[in-house]
Coordinates of C-alpha atoms and ligand atoms in Angstrom, one line a residue:
X22 CA -32.3 -22.5 -3.1
X23 CA -33.7 -20.3 -5.9
X24 CA -32.1 -17.5 -7.9
X25 CA -28.7 -15.8 -7.2
X26 CA -30.4 -12.9 -5.5
X27 CA -32.4 -15.3 -3.3
X28 CA -29.0 -16.8 -2.2
X29 CA -27.7 -13.3 -1.2
X30 CA -31.0 -12.4 0.5
X31 CA -30.7 -15.5 2.6
X32 CA -27.3 -14.3 4.0
X33 CA -29.0 -11.0 5.1
X34 CA -31.8 -13.0 6.8
X35 CA -29.2 -15.1 8.5
X36 CA -27.4 -12.0 10.0
X37 CA -30.7 -10.4 11.0
X38 CA -31.9 -13.5 12.8
X39 CA -28.7 -13.9 14.7
X40 CA -28.7 -10.3 16.0
X41 CA -25.5 -9.4 14.1
X42 CA -25.0 -5.8 13.2
X43 CA -23.5 -6.7 9.8
X44 CA -24.9 -4.7 6.9
X45 CA -25.8 -6.6 3.7
X46 CA -26.1 -4.1 0.8
X47 CA -27.5 -4.8 -2.7
X48 CA -27.5 -2.8 -6.0
X49 CA -31.2 -1.8 -5.3
X50 CA -30.1 0.1 -2.1
X51 CA -29.4 3.3 -4.0
X52 CA -26.8 5.7 -2.6
X53 CA -25.9 3.3 0.2
X54 CA -24.9 0.8 -2.4
X55 CA -23.1 3.3 -4.6
X56 CA -21.0 4.5 -1.7
X57 CA -20.2 0.9 -0.7
X58 CA -18.5 0.2 -4.1
X59 CA -16.5 3.4 -4.1
X60 CA -12.8 2.9 -4.2
X61 CA -9.8 5.2 -4.1
X62 CA -9.5 4.7 -7.9
X63 CA -12.6 4.9 -10.1
X64 CA -10.7 2.4 -12.2
X65 CA -11.3 -0.2 -9.5
X66 CA -15.0 0.4 -9.0
X67 CA -17.0 -2.7 -9.9
X68 CA -20.7 -3.5 -9.5
X69 CA -20.7 -6.2 -6.8
X70 CA -23.9 -8.2 -6.4
X71 CA -23.7 -7.9 -2.6
X72 CA -21.6 -6.0 -0.1
X73 CA -21.3 -7.3 3.4
X74 CA -20.1 -4.8 5.9
X75 CA -19.0 -7.1 8.7
X76 CA -18.6 -5.9 12.3
X77 CA -17.0 -8.8 14.1
X78 CA -14.8 -11.8 13.4
X79 CA -17.9 -14.0 13.7
X80 CA -19.6 -12.0 10.9
X81 CA -16.5 -12.8 8.8
X82 CA -16.7 -16.5 9.7
X83 CA -20.4 -16.6 8.8
X84 CA -19.8 -14.9 5.5
X85 CA -16.8 -17.1 4.6
X86 CA -18.8 -20.3 5.4
X87 CA -21.7 -19.0 3.3
X88 CA -19.4 -18.2 0.4
X89 CA -17.9 -21.7 0.5
X90 CA -21.3 -23.4 0.7
X91 CA -22.7 -21.5 -2.3
X92 CA -19.4 -21.2 -4.2
X93 CA -19.7 -17.4 -4.4
X94 CA -16.9 -15.4 -6.0
X95 CA -15.8 -12.7 -3.5
X96 CA -13.1 -10.2 -2.5
X97 CA -12.0 -8.7 0.8
X98 CA -11.9 -4.9 1.1
X99 CA -9.7 -3.1 3.7
X100 CA -9.1 0.6 2.9
X101 CA -9.9 0.2 -0.8
X102 CA -6.7 1.8 -2.1
X103 CA -5.1 -1.0 -4.1
X104 CA -5.2 -0.1 -7.8
X105 CA -4.9 -3.8 -8.9
X106 CA -8.7 -4.3 -8.5
X107 CA -8.2 -7.0 -5.9
X108 CA -10.6 -5.5 -3.5
X109 CA -13.6 -5.1 -5.9
X110 CA -15.6 -7.5 -8.0
X111 CA -18.3 -7.6 -10.7
X112 CA -21.1 -10.0 -10.0
X113 CA -19.8 -11.3 -6.7
X114 CA -19.6 -10.5 -3.0
X115 CA -17.4 -8.0 -1.1
X116 CA -16.4 -8.7 2.5
X117 CA -16.0 -5.0 3.5
X118 CA -14.0 -4.5 6.7
X119 CA -14.7 -0.8 6.8
X120 CA -16.8 -0.9 10.0
X121 CA -14.0 -2.7 11.9
X122 CA -11.6 0.2 12.6
X123 CA -11.1 0.0 16.4
X124 CA -7.6 0.8 17.6
X125 CA -6.5 -0.2 21.2
X126 CA -3.2 0.9 22.6
X127 CA -1.5 -1.1 25.4
X128 CA 0.7 1.6 26.9
X129 CA 2.6 -0.8 29.3
X130 CA 3.4 -3.4 26.7
X131 CA 3.9 -0.7 24.0
X132 CA 1.6 -2.5 21.5
X133 CA -1.2 -1.4 19.2
X134 CA -4.1 -3.6 18.3
X135 CA -5.8 -2.6 15.1
X136 CA -9.0 -4.0 13.6
X137 CA -8.6 -5.2 10.0
X138 CA -10.6 -2.4 8.3
X139 CA -8.8 0.5 10.0
X140 CA -7.0 3.2 8.0
X141 CA -3.6 4.6 9.1
X142 CA -5.1 7.8 10.4
X143 CA -7.0 5.7 13.1
X144 CA -3.7 4.3 14.2
X145 CA -1.6 7.5 14.1
X146 CA -4.2 9.5 16.1
X147 CA -4.9 6.9 18.8
X148 CA -1.2 5.9 19.3
X149 CA -0.3 9.6 19.6
X150 CA -2.6 9.9 22.7
X151 CA 0.0 7.7 24.4
X152 CA 3.1 9.4 22.8
X153 CA 3.5 6.3 20.6
X154 CA 3.7 5.4 16.9
X155 CA 4.4 2.5 14.7
X156 CA 5.5 2.2 11.0
X157 CA 2.4 3.2 9.0
X158 CA 2.0 4.4 5.4
X159 CA 2.9 8.0 4.2
X160 CA -0.7 8.7 3.3
X161 CA -3.1 8.3 6.2
X162 CA -6.3 7.3 4.4
X163 CA -4.7 4.1 3.0
X164 CA -5.9 0.9 4.7
X165 CA -3.8 -0.8 7.4
X166 CA -5.0 -4.2 6.0
X167 CA -3.6 -4.2 2.5
X168 CA -0.6 -2.1 3.3
X169 CA 0.5 -4.4 6.1
X170 CA -0.2 -7.7 4.4
X171 CA 1.9 -6.5 1.4
X172 CA 4.9 -5.2 3.5
X173 CA 4.5 -1.5 4.4
X174 CA 6.9 1.4 4.0
X175 CA 6.5 4.7 5.9
X176 CA 8.4 7.7 7.3
X177 CA 9.5 5.6 10.3
X178 CA 10.9 2.8 8.2
X179 CA 14.4 4.4 8.3
X180 CA 14.4 3.9 12.0
X181 CA 12.3 0.8 12.6
X182 CA 12.1 -1.2 9.3
X183 CA 8.9 -2.2 7.5
X184 CA 5.4 -2.4 8.9
X185 CA 5.6 -6.2 8.9
X186 CA 8.9 -6.0 10.8
X187 CA 6.8 -4.6 13.7
X188 CA 3.9 -6.9 13.3
X189 CA 3.6 -9.1 16.4
X190 CA 0.5 -11.1 15.6
X191 CA -2.7 -11.4 13.5
X192 CA -6.1 -12.8 14.2
X193 CA -7.2 -14.4 10.9
X194 CA -10.3 -16.1 9.5
X195 CA -9.2 -19.0 7.3
X196 CA -11.0 -20.5 4.3
X197 CA -12.6 -23.0 6.6
X198 CA -14.1 -20.2 8.6
X199 CA -12.1 -21.0 11.6
X200 CA -10.5 -18.2 13.6
X201 CA -6.8 -18.6 14.4
X202 CA -3.9 -16.5 15.7
X203 CA -0.6 -16.3 13.7
X204 CA 2.5 -15.0 15.4
X205 CA 6.1 -15.9 16.1
X206 CA 4.9 -18.6 18.5
X207 CA 1.5 -19.7 17.0
X208 CA 1.0 -21.0 13.5
X209 CA 4.5 -19.7 12.6
X210 CA 4.4 -20.8 9.0
X211 CA 1.2 -18.9 8.4
X212 CA 2.7 -15.9 10.1
X213 CA 5.7 -16.2 7.7
X214 CA 3.2 -16.1 4.7
X215 CA 1.1 -13.3 6.1
X216 CA 4.0 -10.9 6.1
X217 CA 4.2 -10.1 2.5
X218 CA 1.5 -12.3 0.9
X219 CA -1.2 -12.0 3.5
X220 CA -4.1 -11.3 1.1
X221 CA -3.8 -14.8 -0.2
X222 CA -4.4 -16.6 3.1
X223 CA -7.6 -15.3 4.8
X224 CA -9.3 -12.3 6.3
X225 CA -7.2 -10.6 9.0
X226 CA -9.6 -9.2 11.6
X227 CA -7.0 -7.6 13.8
X228 CA -3.2 -6.9 13.8
X229 CA -1.0 -6.3 16.8
X230 CA 2.0 -4.0 16.2
X231 CA 5.0 -3.0 18.3
X232 CA 4.9 0.7 19.2
X233 CA 7.7 3.2 19.8
X234 CA 7.9 6.4 21.8
X235 CA 7.4 9.2 19.3
X236 CA 8.4 12.7 20.2
X237 CA 6.5 15.7 18.9
X238 CA 6.7 17.7 16.8
X239 CA 8.6 16.4 13.8
X240 CA 9.9 18.5 11.0
X241 CA 8.3 17.8 7.6
X242 CA 6.6 19.1 4.5
X243 CA 6.8 19.6 0.8
X244 CA 9.3 21.8 -1.1
X245 CA 8.4 22.6 -4.7
X246 CA 11.1 23.4 -7.3
X247 CA 11.1 24.5 -10.9
X248 CA 12.3 21.8 -13.3
X249 CA 15.7 23.5 -14.0
X250 CA 16.7 22.5 -10.4
X251 CA 16.3 18.8 -11.2
X252 CA 20.1 18.1 -11.7
X253 CA 20.9 19.7 -8.3
X254 CA 18.0 17.8 -6.6
X255 CA 19.4 14.5 -7.9
X256 CA 22.8 15.5 -6.6
X257 CA 21.2 16.2 -3.3
X258 CA 19.4 12.8 -3.2
X259 CA 22.8 11.2 -3.8
X260 CA 24.2 13.0 -0.9
X261 CA 21.1 12.3 1.3
X262 CA 21.7 8.6 0.7
X263 CA 25.2 8.8 2.4
X264 CA 24.3 11.2 5.1
X265 CA 21.0 10.0 6.6
X266 CA 21.0 8.3 10.0
X267 CA 17.6 6.8 9.4
X268 CA 15.7 9.6 11.1
X269 CA 15.0 11.3 7.8
X270 CA 13.2 10.5 4.5
X271 CA 13.1 12.2 1.2
X272 CA 10.5 11.6 -1.4
X273 CA 11.1 13.4 -4.7
X274 CA 9.8 13.3 -8.2
X275 CA 7.8 15.0 -11.0
X276 CA 4.3 16.2 -11.5
X277 CA 2.4 19.1 -13.0
X278 CA -0.3 19.7 -10.4
X279 CA -3.1 22.2 -10.5
X280 CA -3.7 25.1 -10.4
X281 CA -0.6 25.9 -12.6
X282 CA -0.6 22.5 -14.4
X283 CA 3.0 23.1 -15.4
X284 CA 5.8 20.7 -14.6
X285 CA 7.5 20.9 -11.2
X286 CA 10.0 18.9 -9.2
X287 CA 8.3 17.9 -5.9
X288 CA 10.1 17.0 -2.8
X289 CA 8.7 15.9 0.6
X290 CA 11.1 15.9 3.4
X291 CA 10.9 14.4 6.9
X292 CA 13.1 14.7 9.9
X293 CA 12.2 12.9 13.1
X294 CA 13.3 15.6 15.4
X295 CA 13.3 19.4 15.9
X296 CA 12.9 22.1 13.3
X297 CA 16.4 23.3 14.0
X298 CA 17.9 19.9 13.3
X299 CA 15.7 19.3 10.3
X300 CA 16.7 22.7 8.7
X301 CA 20.3 21.9 9.3
X302 CA 20.1 18.4 7.8
X303 CA 18.2 19.6 4.7
X304 CA 20.1 23.0 4.4
X305 CA 21.6 22.2 1.0
X306 CA 18.2 21.3 -0.4
X307 CA 16.5 24.3 1.0
X308 CA 19.3 26.5 -0.3
X309 CA 18.4 25.4 -3.9
X310 CA 15.6 27.9 -3.7
X311 CA 12.2 26.2 -3.8
X312 CA 9.3 28.2 -5.3
X313 CA 7.3 27.0 -2.3
X314 CA 8.6 25.7 1.1
X315 CA 5.9 24.3 3.4
X316 CA 8.3 22.3 5.6
X317 CA 7.5 23.1 9.2
X318 CA 7.2 21.5 12.7
X319 CA 4.1 19.3 12.8
X320 CA 2.6 16.8 15.3
X321 CA 3.5 13.2 14.3
X322 CA -0.1 12.2 14.0
X323 CA -0.6 14.8 11.3
X324 CA 2.6 13.8 9.3
X325 CA 0.9 11.2 7.2
X326 CA -1.8 13.7 6.2
X327 CA 0.6 16.0 4.4
X328 CA 0.4 14.3 1.1
X329 CA -3.4 13.7 1.2
X330 CA -4.2 16.7 -1.1
X331 CA -2.1 15.4 -3.9
X332 CA -3.6 11.9 -3.7
X333 CA -7.4 12.6 -3.5
X334 CA -10.2 10.2 -4.3
X335 CA -11.4 11.3 -7.8
X336 CA -10.4 9.9 -11.2
X337 CA -9.0 6.7 -12.5
X338 CA -5.6 5.9 -11.0
X339 CA -2.8 3.4 -11.2
X340 CA 0.1 2.8 -8.9
X341 CA 3.0 0.9 -10.4
X342 CA 6.5 0.2 -9.0
X343 CA 10.1 -0.4 -9.8
X344 CA 13.4 0.3 -8.0
X345 CA 16.3 2.6 -8.2
X346 CA 19.8 2.7 -6.7
X347 CA 21.7 5.8 -5.6
X348 CA 23.8 7.5 -6.7
X349 CA 21.8 8.3 -9.8
X350 CA 23.1 10.1 -12.8
X351 CA 21.3 13.5 -13.2
X352 CA 21.3 13.1 -17.0
X353 CA 19.6 9.8 -16.8
X354 CA 16.9 11.3 -14.5
X355 CA 16.5 14.2 -16.8
X356 CA 15.6 11.8 -19.6
X357 CA 13.0 10.1 -17.4
X358 CA 11.6 13.4 -16.5
X359 CA 11.2 14.4 -20.2
X360 CA 9.6 11.2 -21.1
X361 CA 7.2 11.4 -18.2
X362 CA 6.2 15.0 -18.8
X363 CA 5.8 14.5 -22.6
X364 CA 3.3 11.7 -21.8
X365 CA 1.3 13.4 -19.0
X366 CA 1.2 16.8 -20.7
X367 CA 0.6 15.3 -24.2
X368 CA -2.7 14.8 -25.9
X369 CA -4.3 13.1 -22.9
X370 CA -3.6 15.7 -20.1
X371 CA -2.8 13.6 -17.0
X372 CA -1.1 16.4 -15.2
X373 CA -1.9 15.2 -11.7
X374 CA 0.1 12.1 -12.3
X375 CA 3.4 11.6 -10.4
X376 CA 6.7 9.8 -10.7
X377 CA 8.2 9.4 -7.2
X378 CA 11.7 8.3 -6.1
X379 CA 11.0 7.1 -2.5
X380 CA 14.3 7.7 -0.7
X381 CA 13.3 6.0 2.5
X382 CA 16.5 4.7 4.2
X383 CA 16.7 0.9 4.0
X384 CA 19.4 0.1 6.5
X385 CA 16.9 -1.3 9.0
X386 CA 14.9 -3.1 6.2
X387 CA 17.9 -5.1 5.1
X388 CA 18.7 -6.3 8.6
X389 CA 16.0 -8.9 8.0
X390 CA 16.7 -11.6 5.4
X391 CA 14.5 -12.1 2.3
X392 CA 13.8 -15.7 3.4
X393 CA 12.6 -14.7 6.9
X394 CA 9.1 -13.7 5.7
X395 CA 7.2 -14.0 2.4
X396 CA 8.2 -10.4 1.6
X397 CA 11.2 -10.4 -0.7
X398 CA 11.9 -6.8 -1.6
X399 CA 14.8 -6.1 0.7
X400 CA 17.9 -4.8 -0.9
X401 CA 20.3 -1.9 -1.2
X402 CA 17.9 0.1 -3.4
X403 CA 14.8 2.2 -3.1
X404 CA 11.2 2.0 -4.4
X405 CA 10.3 3.9 -7.4
X406 CA 6.6 4.6 -8.0
X407 CA 4.4 6.0 -10.7
X408 CA 1.0 7.2 -9.9
X409 CA -1.1 8.0 -13.0
X410 CA -4.4 9.7 -12.8
X411 CA -6.8 10.0 -15.8
X412 CA -10.5 10.2 -16.4
X413 CA -11.2 8.6 -19.8
X414 CA -11.6 4.7 -19.5
X415 CA -10.4 4.2 -23.1
X416 CA -6.9 5.2 -21.9
X417 CA -6.6 2.4 -19.4
X418 CA -4.3 0.2 -21.5
X419 CA -2.2 3.0 -22.8
X420 CA -1.5 4.2 -19.3
X421 CA -0.7 0.7 -18.0
X422 CA 1.7 0.1 -20.9
X423 CA 3.4 3.5 -20.6
X424 CA 3.9 3.0 -16.8
X425 CA 5.4 -0.5 -17.4
X426 CA 7.8 0.7 -20.0
X427 CA 9.0 3.8 -18.1
X428 CA 9.5 1.9 -14.9
X429 CA 11.4 -0.9 -16.6
X430 CA 13.7 1.6 -18.2
X431 CA 14.1 3.5 -14.9
X432 CA 14.8 0.4 -12.9
X433 CA 17.1 -1.2 -15.4
X434 CA 19.3 1.8 -16.0
X435 CA 19.6 2.3 -12.3
X436 CA 21.3 -1.1 -12.2
X437 CA 18.6 -3.0 -10.4
X438 CA 16.6 -5.3 -12.7
X439 CA 15.0 -8.6 -11.9
X440 CA 17.1 -11.6 -12.5
X441 CA 20.3 -9.7 -12.9
X442 CA 21.9 -7.3 -10.4
X443 CA 19.0 -7.4 -8.0
X444 CA 19.9 -11.0 -7.0
X445 CA 23.3 -9.7 -5.8
X446 CA 21.6 -7.3 -3.4
X447 CA 19.1 -10.0 -2.5
X448 CA 15.7 -8.4 -3.1
X449 CA 13.4 -8.8 -6.1
X450 CA 13.2 -5.0 -6.9
X451 CA 9.4 -5.0 -7.0
X452 CA 7.1 -4.0 -4.1
X453 CA 4.0 -6.2 -4.3
X454 CA 1.7 -3.4 -3.1
X455 CA 2.7 -1.4 -6.1
X456 CA 2.1 -4.3 -8.5
X457 CA -0.8 -5.6 -10.5
X458 CA -2.2 -9.0 -9.9
X459 CA -1.0 -10.2 -13.3
X460 CA 2.6 -9.9 -12.3
X461 CA 4.0 -13.5 -11.7
X462 CA 4.4 -14.5 -8.1
X463 CA 8.1 -15.2 -8.7
X464 CA 8.7 -11.5 -9.6
X465 CA 7.3 -10.4 -6.2
X466 CA 8.4 -13.2 -4.0
X467 CA 11.5 -14.5 -5.7
X468 CA 12.5 -17.9 -4.3
X469 CA 9.8 -17.5 -1.6
X470 CA 7.1 -18.2 -4.2
X471 CA 7.7 -21.9 -4.0
X472 CA 7.2 -22.0 -0.3
X473 CA 4.1 -19.9 -0.6
X474 CA 2.6 -22.3 -3.1
X475 CA 3.2 -25.1 -0.5
X476 CA 1.7 -23.1 2.3
X477 CA -1.4 -22.3 0.1
X478 CA -2.0 -26.1 -0.1
X479 CA -1.9 -26.3 3.7
X480 CA -3.9 -23.2 4.7
X481 CA -6.2 -22.5 1.7
X482 CA -6.2 -25.8 -0.3
X483 CA -9.2 -24.8 -2.4
X484 CA -7.6 -21.4 -3.2
X485 CA -10.5 -19.5 -1.9
X486 CA -8.5 -16.3 -1.4
X487 CA -7.4 -16.0 -5.0
X488 CA -7.7 -12.3 -5.8
X489 CA -4.2 -11.1 -4.8
X490 CA -1.0 -12.2 -6.4
X491 CA -1.5 -15.5 -8.2
X492 CA 0.3 -17.9 -6.0
X493 CA -1.6 -20.8 -7.6
X494 CA -3.9 -20.7 -10.6
X495 CA -7.3 -19.1 -10.0
X496 CA -10.4 -21.4 -10.1
X497 CA -13.6 -20.5 -12.0
X498 CA -16.7 -20.7 -9.7
X499 CA -20.4 -20.4 -10.2
X500 CA -23.0 -19.4 -7.6
X501 CA -25.5 -22.2 -6.9
Ligands
LIG623 C1 -2.4 7.2 -2.1 C2 -1.6 5.9 -1.8 C3 -0.5 6.0 -0.9 C4 0.2 4.9 -0.6 N1 1.3 5.0 0.2 C5 1.9 3.9 0.6 C6 3.0 4.0 1.6 O1 3.3 5.0 2.1 N2 3.6 2.8 1.9 C7 3.3 1.6 1.4 O2 3.8 0.6 1.8 N3 2.3 1.5 0.5 C8 1.6 2.6 0.1 N4 0.6 2.5 -0.8 C9 0.2 1.2 -1.4 C10 -0.7 0.5 -0.4 O3 0.1 -0.3 0.5 C11 -1.6 -0.5 -1.2 O4 -2.4 0.2 -2.1 C12 -2.5 -1.3 -0.3 O5 -3.1 -2.4 -1.0 C13 -3.6 -0.5 0.4 O6 -4.3 -1.3 1.3 P1 -5.9 -1.1 1.5 O7 -6.3 -1.9 2.6 O8 -6.2 0.4 1.4 O9 -6.4 -1.6 0.1 P2 -7.5 -2.7 -0.4 O10 -7.7 -2.4 -1.8 O11 -8.7 -2.6 0.5 O12 -6.8 -4.1 -0.2 C14 -5.7 -4.4 -0.9 C15 -5.5 -6.0 -0.8 O13 -5.4 -6.4 0.5 C16 -6.5 -7.2 0.9 N5 -6.9 -6.9 2.2 C17 -7.1 -5.7 2.8 N6 -7.3 -5.7 4.1 C18 -7.3 -7.0 4.4 C19 -7.5 -7.8 5.6 N7 -7.7 -7.2 6.7 N8 -7.4 -9.1 5.5 C20 -7.2 -9.8 4.4 N9 -7.0 -9.1 3.2 C21 -7.0 -7.8 3.2 C22 -7.6 -7.0 -0.2 O14 -8.4 -8.1 -0.4 C23 -6.8 -6.7 -1.4 O15 -6.3 -7.9 -2.0 C24 -0.2 3.6 -1.1 C25 -1.3 3.5 -2.0 C26 -2.0 4.7 -2.3 C27 -3.2 4.6 -3.2

């Protein structure tokens, strides 16, 4: 075989001669190529040598075997939303699942089969045609693949647990190229690993989820407050924590969004029921006098689109996570607010950034033990997230360092820090899907990290899938 580009060209020829509909895209393909390397965060856009848009499990098998034969560095791309960079690559190949988005609902069995490159909107819309839903993410353009394989929190988590708690089986292409099923009855150890650390074990070409009857409409939407209301909102969150029956969720935090670009306290509320019930449940929050109240009855399939405007596709972005426990002290949160606002409204102007206290009830989540799947973030605490958005690449390190320091402080002072209190409530206090790939596996998987290392030896002995959390050290490979 000749040059590197000859190697990639031979893959294209292989697909063409087999009659496959897979698309093989190169840097010379102009706008088609530029679109193919787009990611939710510009920070994660890398100039791949080749993008393969697969259309079937067989296309994935062909590509994986080709990658192994030629020792090609590669990544797998689902919805393209991770900000860790694990779905993009410079000088390597992307297996892009974006043409595999079919969703099939089995109304009788109440299951939803979803191809590996679908986004949550595909699932929400198709399931709603049958009056059903499953636990998806709160932003409907995120990928089903990455979100599910890392755990998955959504508005229905309070009622039904995590996305992985409702995952019944996966069809997966392994490093050998073989296609296997993982479920509670087939390849059970692989199924254990896929639920929390799935990115490290293969390419999932379809997921089957349990579905639930979902009445319409639900009551949901954002309420925006001036910052002087922060102490009362913290007090409300403390009360929410004791009063919710799992049918509600409350996301709240800080930002300074356009057009005003001045600090506000954002809240997004959700009640899985009527407007009347929702208004009654959230009456004390509504009574605090928001400057804007957009909560209203909405069809369930539109619920996960409500936050889309605040998390659009432009700019460099970074998601990072920590944990907080309720009740919180309003003075403590006020200090976090000040630190956050000083940073985002300081010299660098990152006013579209957000710090979010995700008060999604965890009663159902903690019904499953941390050893029952690879996922190890189950405890009596909530996820805390920062989402920074900026445009100047020279600020990348400054943003990352600030996010880390702020989240560490926020998580520690809330009484849930790794290796200390968090062990007593069982979870690690770190949601893998909000982490970077340089975070040690033990911080995301706790004592499950050891078992994952063993399972890697069994299911991916050459560590082909090495771009997610480092379960074992990454190898250096050269194309030949
Ligand atoms: C705006 C926004 C909102 C979010 N909201 C939520 C939320 O409500 N709840 C929540 O839990 N998380 C949320 N997240 C975090 C989200 O779970 C992660 O960003 C997740 O990685 C997104 O998955 P993806 O498929 O879009 O990403 P990608 O970047 O495509 O993939 C992420 C990782 O998964 C791998 N991967 C993807 N699909 C497959 C597959 N089929 N087979 C094998 N590997 C695969 C990729 O190789 C990569 O390592 C949010 C993120 C963003 C940016």
